Short mmCIF file of C-alpha atoms and ligand atoms in Angstrom, two decimals:
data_model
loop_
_atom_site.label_atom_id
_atom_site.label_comp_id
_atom_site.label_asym_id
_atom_site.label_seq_id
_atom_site.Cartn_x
_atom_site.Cartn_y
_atom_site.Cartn_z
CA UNK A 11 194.69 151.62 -11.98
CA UNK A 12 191.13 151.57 -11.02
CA UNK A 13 188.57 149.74 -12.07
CA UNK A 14 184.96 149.34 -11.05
CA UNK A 15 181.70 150.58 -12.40
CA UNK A 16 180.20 153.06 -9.72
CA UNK A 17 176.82 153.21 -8.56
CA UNK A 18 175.66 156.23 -6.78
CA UNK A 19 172.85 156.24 -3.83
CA UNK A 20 171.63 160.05 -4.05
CA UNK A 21 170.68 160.44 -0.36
CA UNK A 22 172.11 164.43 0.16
CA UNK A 23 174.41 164.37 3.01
CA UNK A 24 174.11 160.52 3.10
CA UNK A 25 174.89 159.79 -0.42
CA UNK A 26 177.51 157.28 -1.09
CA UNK A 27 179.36 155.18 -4.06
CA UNK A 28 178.91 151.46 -4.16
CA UNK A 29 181.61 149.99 -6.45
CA UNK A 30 181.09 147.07 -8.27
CA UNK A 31 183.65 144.72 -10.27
CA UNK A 32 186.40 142.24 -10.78
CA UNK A 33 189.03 142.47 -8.01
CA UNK A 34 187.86 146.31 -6.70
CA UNK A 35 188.60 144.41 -2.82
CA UNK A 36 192.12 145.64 -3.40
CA UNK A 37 191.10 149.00 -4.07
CA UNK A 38 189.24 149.26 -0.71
CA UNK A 39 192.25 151.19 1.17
CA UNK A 40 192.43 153.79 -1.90
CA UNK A 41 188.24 153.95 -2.03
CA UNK A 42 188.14 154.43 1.95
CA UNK A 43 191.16 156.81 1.86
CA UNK A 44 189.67 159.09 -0.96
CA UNK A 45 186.51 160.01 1.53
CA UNK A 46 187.55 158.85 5.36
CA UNK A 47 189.69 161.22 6.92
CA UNK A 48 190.29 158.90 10.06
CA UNK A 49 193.06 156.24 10.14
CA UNK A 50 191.76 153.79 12.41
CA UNK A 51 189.82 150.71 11.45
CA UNK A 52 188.10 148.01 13.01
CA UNK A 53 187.47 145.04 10.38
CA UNK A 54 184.24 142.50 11.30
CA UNK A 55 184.31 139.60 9.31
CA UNK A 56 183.22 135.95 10.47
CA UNK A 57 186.74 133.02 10.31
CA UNK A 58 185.52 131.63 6.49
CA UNK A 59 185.49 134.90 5.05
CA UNK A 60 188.32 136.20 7.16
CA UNK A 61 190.73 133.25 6.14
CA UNK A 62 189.76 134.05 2.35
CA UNK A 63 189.85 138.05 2.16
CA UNK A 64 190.70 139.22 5.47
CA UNK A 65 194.29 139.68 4.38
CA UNK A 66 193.29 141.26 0.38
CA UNK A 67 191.04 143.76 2.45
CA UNK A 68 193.55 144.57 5.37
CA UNK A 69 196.74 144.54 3.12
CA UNK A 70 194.69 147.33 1.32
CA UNK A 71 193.66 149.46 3.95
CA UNK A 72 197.39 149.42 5.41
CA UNK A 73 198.82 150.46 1.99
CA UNK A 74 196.53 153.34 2.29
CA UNK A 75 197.76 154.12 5.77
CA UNK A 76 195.11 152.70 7.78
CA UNK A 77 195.60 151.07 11.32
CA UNK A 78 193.45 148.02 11.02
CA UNK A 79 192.36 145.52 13.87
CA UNK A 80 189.84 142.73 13.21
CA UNK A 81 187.07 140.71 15.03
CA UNK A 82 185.54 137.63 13.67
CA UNK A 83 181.95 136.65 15.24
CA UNK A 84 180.87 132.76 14.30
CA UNK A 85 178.81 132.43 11.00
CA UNK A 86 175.39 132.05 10.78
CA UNK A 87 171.95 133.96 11.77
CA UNK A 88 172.51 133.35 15.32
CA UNK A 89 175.42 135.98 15.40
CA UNK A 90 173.01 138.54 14.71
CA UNK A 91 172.46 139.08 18.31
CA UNK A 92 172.36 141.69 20.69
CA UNK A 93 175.26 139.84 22.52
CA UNK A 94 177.21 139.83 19.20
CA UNK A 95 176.46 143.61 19.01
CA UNK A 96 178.21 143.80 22.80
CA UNK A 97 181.19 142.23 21.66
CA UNK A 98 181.46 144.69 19.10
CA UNK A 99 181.07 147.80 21.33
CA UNK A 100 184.13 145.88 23.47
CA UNK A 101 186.34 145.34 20.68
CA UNK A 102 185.91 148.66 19.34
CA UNK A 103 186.70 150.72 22.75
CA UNK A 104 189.78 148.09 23.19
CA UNK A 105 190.88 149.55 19.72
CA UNK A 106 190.11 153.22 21.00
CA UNK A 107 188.32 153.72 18.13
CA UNK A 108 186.35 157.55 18.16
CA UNK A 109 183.74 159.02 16.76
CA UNK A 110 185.73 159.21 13.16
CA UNK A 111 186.95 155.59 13.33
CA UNK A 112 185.64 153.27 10.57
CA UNK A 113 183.87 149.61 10.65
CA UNK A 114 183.83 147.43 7.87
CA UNK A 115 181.66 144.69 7.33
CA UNK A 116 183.50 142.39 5.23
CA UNK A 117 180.74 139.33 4.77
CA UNK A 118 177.26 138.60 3.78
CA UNK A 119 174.09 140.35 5.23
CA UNK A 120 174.39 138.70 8.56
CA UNK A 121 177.85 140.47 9.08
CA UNK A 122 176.41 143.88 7.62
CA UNK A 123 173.73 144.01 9.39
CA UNK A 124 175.40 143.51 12.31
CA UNK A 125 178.42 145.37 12.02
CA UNK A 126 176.28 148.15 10.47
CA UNK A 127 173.96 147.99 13.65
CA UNK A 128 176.91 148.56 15.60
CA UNK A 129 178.15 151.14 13.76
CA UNK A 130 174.78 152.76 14.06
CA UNK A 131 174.84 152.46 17.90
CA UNK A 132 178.49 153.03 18.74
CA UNK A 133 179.07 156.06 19.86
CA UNK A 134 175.64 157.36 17.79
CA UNK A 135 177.13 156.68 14.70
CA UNK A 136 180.65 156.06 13.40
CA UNK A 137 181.42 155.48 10.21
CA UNK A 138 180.31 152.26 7.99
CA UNK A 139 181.64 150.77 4.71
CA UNK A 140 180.20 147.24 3.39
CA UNK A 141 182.23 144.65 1.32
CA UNK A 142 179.66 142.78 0.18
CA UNK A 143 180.72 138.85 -0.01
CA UNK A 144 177.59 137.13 -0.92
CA UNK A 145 175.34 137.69 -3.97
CA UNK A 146 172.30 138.40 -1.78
CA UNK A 147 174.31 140.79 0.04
CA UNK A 148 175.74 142.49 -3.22
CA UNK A 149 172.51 143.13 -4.63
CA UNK A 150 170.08 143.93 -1.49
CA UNK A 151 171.47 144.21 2.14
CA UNK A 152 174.81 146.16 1.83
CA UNK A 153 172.62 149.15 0.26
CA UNK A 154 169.86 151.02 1.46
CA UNK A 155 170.99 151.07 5.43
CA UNK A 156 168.60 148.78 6.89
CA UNK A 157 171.00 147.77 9.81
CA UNK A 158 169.77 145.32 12.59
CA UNK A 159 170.08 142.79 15.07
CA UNK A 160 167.64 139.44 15.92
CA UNK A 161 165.40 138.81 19.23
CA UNK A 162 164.47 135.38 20.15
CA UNK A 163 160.92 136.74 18.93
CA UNK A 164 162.05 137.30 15.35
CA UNK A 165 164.24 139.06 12.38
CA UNK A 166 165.51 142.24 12.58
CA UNK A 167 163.40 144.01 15.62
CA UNK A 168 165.92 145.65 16.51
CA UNK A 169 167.46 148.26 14.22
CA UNK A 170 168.49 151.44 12.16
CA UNK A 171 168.61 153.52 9.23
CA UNK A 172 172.04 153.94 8.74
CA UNK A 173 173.73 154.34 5.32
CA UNK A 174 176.88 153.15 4.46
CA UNK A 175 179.51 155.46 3.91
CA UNK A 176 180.70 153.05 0.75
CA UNK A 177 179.96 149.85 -0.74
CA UNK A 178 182.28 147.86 -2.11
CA UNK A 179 181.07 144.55 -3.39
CA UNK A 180 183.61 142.54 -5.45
CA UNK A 181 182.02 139.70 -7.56
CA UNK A 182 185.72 137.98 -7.48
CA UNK A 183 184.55 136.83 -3.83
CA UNK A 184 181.68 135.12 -5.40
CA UNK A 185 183.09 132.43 -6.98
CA UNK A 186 184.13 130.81 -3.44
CA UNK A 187 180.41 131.01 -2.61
CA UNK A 188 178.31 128.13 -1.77
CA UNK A 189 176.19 127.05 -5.11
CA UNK A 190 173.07 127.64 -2.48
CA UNK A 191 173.79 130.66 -1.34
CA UNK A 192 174.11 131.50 -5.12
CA UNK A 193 171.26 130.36 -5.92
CA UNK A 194 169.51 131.94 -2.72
CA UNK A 195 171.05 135.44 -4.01
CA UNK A 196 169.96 135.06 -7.70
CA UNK A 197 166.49 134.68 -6.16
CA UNK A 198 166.75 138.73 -4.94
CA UNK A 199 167.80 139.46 -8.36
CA UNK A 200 164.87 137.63 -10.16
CA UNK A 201 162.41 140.09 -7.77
CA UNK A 202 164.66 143.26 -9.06
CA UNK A 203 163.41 142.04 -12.73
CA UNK A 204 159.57 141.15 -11.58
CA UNK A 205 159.33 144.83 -9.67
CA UNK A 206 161.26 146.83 -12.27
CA UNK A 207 163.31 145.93 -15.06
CA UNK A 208 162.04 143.33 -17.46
CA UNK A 209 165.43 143.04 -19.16
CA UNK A 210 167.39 141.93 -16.18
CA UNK A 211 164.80 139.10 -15.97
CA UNK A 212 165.33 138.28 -19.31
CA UNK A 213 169.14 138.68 -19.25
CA UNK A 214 168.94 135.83 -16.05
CA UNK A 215 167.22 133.52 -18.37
CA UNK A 216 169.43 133.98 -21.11
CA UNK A 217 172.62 134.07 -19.07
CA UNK A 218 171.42 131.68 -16.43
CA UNK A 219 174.65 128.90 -17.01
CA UNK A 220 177.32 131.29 -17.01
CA UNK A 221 175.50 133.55 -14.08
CA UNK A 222 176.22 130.28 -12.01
CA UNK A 223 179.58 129.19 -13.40
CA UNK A 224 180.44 132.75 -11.74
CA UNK A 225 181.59 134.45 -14.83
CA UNK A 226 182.94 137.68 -13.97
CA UNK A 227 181.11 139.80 -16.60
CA UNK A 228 176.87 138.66 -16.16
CA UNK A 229 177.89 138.77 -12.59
CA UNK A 230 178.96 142.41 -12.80
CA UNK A 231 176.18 143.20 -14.73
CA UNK A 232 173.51 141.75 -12.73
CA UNK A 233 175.41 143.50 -9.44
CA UNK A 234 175.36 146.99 -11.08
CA UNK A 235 171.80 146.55 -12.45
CA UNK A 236 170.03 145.52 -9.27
CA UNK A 237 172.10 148.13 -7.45
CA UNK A 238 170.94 151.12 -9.27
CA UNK A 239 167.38 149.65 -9.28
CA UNK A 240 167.49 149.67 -5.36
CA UNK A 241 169.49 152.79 -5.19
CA UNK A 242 166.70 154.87 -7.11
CA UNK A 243 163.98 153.01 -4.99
CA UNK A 244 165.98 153.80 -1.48
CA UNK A 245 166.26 157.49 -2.96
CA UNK A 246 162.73 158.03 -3.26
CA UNK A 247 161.83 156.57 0.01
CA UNK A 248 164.85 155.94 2.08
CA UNK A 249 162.75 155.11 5.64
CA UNK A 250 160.39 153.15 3.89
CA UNK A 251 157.24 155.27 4.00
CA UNK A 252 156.01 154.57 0.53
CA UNK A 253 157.25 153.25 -2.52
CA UNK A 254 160.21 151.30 -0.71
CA UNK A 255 157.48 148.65 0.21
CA UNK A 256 157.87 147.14 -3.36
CA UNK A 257 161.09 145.72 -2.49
CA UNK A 258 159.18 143.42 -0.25
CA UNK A 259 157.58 141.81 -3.20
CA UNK A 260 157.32 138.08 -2.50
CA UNK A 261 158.39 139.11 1.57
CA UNK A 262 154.32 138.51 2.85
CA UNK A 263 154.77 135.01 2.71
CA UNK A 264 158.29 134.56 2.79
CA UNK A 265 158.70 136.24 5.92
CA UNK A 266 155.66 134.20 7.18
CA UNK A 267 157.77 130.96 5.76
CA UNK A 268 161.08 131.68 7.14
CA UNK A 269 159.24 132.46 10.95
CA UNK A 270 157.54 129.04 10.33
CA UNK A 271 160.58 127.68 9.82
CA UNK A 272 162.57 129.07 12.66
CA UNK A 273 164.40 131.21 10.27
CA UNK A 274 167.01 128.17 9.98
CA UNK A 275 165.95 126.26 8.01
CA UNK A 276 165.21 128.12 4.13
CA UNK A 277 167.13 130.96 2.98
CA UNK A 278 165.70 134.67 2.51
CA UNK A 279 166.14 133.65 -1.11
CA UNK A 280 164.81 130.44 -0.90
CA UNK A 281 161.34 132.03 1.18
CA UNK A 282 161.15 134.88 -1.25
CA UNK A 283 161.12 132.52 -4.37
CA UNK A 284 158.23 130.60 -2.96
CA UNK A 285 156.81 134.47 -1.62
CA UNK A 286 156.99 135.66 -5.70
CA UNK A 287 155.12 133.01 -7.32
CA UNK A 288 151.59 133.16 -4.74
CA UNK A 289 152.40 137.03 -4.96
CA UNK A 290 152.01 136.65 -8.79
CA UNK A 291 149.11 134.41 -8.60
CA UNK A 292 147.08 136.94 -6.93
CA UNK A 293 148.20 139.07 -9.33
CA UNK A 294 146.59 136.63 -11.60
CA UNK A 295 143.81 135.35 -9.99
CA UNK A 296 143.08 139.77 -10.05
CA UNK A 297 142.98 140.24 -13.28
CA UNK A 298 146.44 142.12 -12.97
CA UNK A 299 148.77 140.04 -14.66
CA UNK A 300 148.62 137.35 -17.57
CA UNK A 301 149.09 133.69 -16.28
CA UNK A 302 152.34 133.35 -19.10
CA UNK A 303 154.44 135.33 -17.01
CA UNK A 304 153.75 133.32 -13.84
CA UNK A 305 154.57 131.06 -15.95
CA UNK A 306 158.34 132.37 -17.07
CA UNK A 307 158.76 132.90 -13.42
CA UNK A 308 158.12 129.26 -12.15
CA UNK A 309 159.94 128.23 -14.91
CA UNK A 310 163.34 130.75 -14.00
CA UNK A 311 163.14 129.80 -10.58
CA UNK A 312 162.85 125.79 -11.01
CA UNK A 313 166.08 126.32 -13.62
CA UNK A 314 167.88 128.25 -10.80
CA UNK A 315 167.10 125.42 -8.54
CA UNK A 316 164.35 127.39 -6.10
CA UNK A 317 161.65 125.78 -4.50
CA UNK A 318 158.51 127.25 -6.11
CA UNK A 319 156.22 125.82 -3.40
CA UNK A 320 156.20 124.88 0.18
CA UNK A 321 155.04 121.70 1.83
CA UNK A 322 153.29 122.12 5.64
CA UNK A 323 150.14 123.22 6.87
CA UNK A 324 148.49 126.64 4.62
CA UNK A 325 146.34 127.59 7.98
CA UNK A 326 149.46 128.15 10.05
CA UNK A 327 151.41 129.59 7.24
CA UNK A 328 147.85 132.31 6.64
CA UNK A 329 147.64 132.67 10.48
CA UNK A 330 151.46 133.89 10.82
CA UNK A 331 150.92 136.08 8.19
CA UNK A 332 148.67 137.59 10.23
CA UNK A 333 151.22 138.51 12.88
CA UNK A 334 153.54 139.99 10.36
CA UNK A 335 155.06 143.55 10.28
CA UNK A 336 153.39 144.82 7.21
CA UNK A 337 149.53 143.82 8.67
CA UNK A 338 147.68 146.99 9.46
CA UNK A 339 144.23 146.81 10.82
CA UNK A 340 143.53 143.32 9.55
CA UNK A 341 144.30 144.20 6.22
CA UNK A 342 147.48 142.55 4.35
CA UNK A 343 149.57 145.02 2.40
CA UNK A 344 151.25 143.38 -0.26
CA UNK A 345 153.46 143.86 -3.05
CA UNK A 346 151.61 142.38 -6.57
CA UNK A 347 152.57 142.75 -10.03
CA UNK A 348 151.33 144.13 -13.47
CA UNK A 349 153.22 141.85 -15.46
CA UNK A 350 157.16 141.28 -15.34
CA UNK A 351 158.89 144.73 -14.71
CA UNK A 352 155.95 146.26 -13.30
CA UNK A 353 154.56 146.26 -9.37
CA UNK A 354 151.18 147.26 -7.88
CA UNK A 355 150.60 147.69 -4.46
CA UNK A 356 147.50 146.12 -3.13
CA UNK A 357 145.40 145.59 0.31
CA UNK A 358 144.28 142.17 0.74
CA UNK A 359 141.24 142.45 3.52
CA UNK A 360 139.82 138.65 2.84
CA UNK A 361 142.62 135.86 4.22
CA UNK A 362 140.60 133.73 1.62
CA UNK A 363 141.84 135.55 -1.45
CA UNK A 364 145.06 134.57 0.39
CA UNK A 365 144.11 130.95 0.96
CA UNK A 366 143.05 130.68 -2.69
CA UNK A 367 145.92 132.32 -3.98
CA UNK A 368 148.40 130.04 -2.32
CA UNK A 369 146.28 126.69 -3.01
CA UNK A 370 146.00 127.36 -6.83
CA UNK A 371 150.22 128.20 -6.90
CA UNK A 372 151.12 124.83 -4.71
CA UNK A 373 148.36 122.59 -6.66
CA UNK A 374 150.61 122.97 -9.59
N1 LIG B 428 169.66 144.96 5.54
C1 LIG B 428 168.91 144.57 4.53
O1 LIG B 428 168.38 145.39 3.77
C2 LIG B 428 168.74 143.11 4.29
C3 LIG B 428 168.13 142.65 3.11
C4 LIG B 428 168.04 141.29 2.89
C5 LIG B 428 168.56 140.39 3.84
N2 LIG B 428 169.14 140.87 4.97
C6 LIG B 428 169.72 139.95 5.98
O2 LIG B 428 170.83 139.29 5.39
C7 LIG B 428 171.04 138.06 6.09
C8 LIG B 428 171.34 136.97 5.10
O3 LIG B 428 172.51 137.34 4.41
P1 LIG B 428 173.29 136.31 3.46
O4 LIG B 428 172.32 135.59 2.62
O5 LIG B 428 174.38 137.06 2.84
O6 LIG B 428 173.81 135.20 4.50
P2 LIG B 428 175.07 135.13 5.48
O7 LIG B 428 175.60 136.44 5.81
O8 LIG B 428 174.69 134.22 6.59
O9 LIG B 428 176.15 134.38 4.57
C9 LIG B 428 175.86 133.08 4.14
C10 LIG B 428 177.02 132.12 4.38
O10 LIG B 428 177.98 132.29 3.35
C11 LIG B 428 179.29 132.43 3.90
N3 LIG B 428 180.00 133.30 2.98
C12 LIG B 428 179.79 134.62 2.79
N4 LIG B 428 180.52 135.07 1.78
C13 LIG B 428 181.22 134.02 1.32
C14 LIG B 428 182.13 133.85 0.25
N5 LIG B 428 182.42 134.84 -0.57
N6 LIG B 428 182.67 132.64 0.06
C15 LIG B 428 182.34 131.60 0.87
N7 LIG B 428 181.45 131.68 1.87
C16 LIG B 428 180.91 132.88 2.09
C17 LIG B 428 179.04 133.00 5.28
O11 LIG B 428 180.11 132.67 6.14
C18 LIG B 428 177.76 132.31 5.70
O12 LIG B 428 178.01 131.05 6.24
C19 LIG B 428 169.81 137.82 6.91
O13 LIG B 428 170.10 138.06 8.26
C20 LIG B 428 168.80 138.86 6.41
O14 LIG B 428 167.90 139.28 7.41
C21 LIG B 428 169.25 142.19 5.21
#
């Protein structure tokens, strides 16, 4: 029987399902089977996630009468490589896999991005399905098909738009998670609530203990919620030419964080928690927002167990900000907000504002 609340990404010809739910990894061979017509797939997973689900998520797509093979890169941001991406391209022409044959990433957003880069490249495009296997990677990477690889010079230079053909994220596979990487994930899920939905903020707070005791049901909830919240974003704007820029709320200085700290050393979730609460007290320090619901926010994060602030030098942290993507002309775009549930997009063209902004969150 099947079971599983859908989400659907309304993107014409590239619209797809993601699934959500308790156990739906077995389904994955019925799911791919219902919409794939080819028989071959290659599986890319990394050997922690392989020795938990590979056999769940291969068992399934044989059932279904899929040929599977699978290729395990090492974990970590370092496999995010072009090199990693040549490995790939190998395993998948030792496979003979065509134009119709299927990858699945079966990971976190490392493995996604990757595999989903590859997929991109492969051939020009074969067909992609993500099992989600981290919460960060349930609720952001695996939809919207930002695909990409690393340079030595930073994140994600080198990339795609390429949507997923299916998503399947399971919350089962949370509960062998890392408490960190939890906590990392729960961090995306707190920006959902900031930029859009003031419930799921308050349902966090509320459900916070059970949320990280991995309960099946707040975790499905908070899956399917911050799915259909980026789903509707992604559908307005799927190449990011407008209104997807809100999703980088708390992203100006978290990018500038996680360069700073050689991308090893805080999580995305981690950066993006300290990113929110200067991002909110501009939004204060404007006139934009009242100082109570910095306030909540602080407070939400600390209980998750986020850093709220950084330690380190503030004129290194303003000057790479200057070097990030999102700087046009010497003037910072950023992502501010009206309150919890509501986003304003603003142009910061005085660093100080910055400067003032991130002295008056860290003084705290
Ligand atoms: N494409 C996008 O839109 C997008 C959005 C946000 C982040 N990202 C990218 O996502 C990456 C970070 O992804 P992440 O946070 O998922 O990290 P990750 O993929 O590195 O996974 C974190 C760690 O958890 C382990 N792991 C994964 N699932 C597990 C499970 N169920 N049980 C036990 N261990 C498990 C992995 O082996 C890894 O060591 C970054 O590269 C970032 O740039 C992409």
């Amino acid at each position: 029987m099947e079971t599983g609340v859908r989400v659907p990404v309304a993107l014409g010809s590239r619209s797809y399902q993601i699934v959500v739910g308790s156990g739906v990894l077995k389904q994955v061979g019925a799911l791919c089977g219902e919409l794939l017509p080819s028989r071959r797939v290659m599986i890319v997973t990394n050997p922690v996630i392989n020795r938990l689900y590979g056999t769940t998520v291969s068992t399934s797509l044989r059932k279904a009468g899929f040929q599977t093979a699978t290729i395990e890169i090492p974990a970590g941001e370092r496999a995010k490589s072009l090199r990693q991406a040549a490995r790939l391209y190998r395993a998948f022409l030792h496979n003979r896999m065509d134009r119709r044959s299927i990858v699945v990433a079966l990971g976190g957003g490392v493995i996604g991005d990757l595999a989903g880069y590859a997929a991109a490249t492969f051939l020009r495009g074969v067909p992609f399905v993500q099992i989600p296997t981290t919460l960060l990677a349930q609720v952001d990477s695996s939809v919207g098909g930002k695909v990409a690889v690393d340079l030595p010079e930073g994140k994600n230079l080198i990339g795609a738009f390429y949507q997923p053909s299916l998503v399947v994220a399971d919350v089962e596979t949370l509960k062998s998670l890392p408490p960190r990487q939890m906590r990392a994930g729960l961090g995306e899920v707190v920006k959902y609530g900031m930029i859009a939905d003031r419930e799921l903020f308050g349902y966090v707070e509320t459900y916070l203990d059970a949320i990280l005791r991995a309960e099946e049901e707040p975790l499905t909830h908070l899956v399917t919620r911050s799915c259909a919240i980026k789903a509707q974003i992604v559908e307005q704007d799927e190449r990011e030419e407008g209104i997807r820029a809100v999703l980088n709320f708390g992203h100006t200085v978290g990018h500038a964080l996680e360069t700073m700290a050689g991308y090893h050393r805080l999580l995305h979730g981690e950066a993006i928690a300290i990113g929110m609460v200067v991002a909110t007290m501009l939004s204060v320090n404007r006139g934009l927002c009242e100082r109570e619901d910095l306030d909540r926010l602080r407070t939400l994060l600390t209980r998750i167990g986020l850093p709220t602030k950084a330690t380190g030098d503030m004129k290194s942290l303003v000057y790479t900000i200057g070097y990030d993507k999102k700087v046009r002309n010497r003037v910072i775009y950023c992502v501010l907000t009206k309150g919890i549930g509501h986003v304003a997009l603003a142009a910061l063209s005085d660093l100080a504002e910055l400067r003032a902004a991130i002295r008056a969150a860290w003084s705290v």
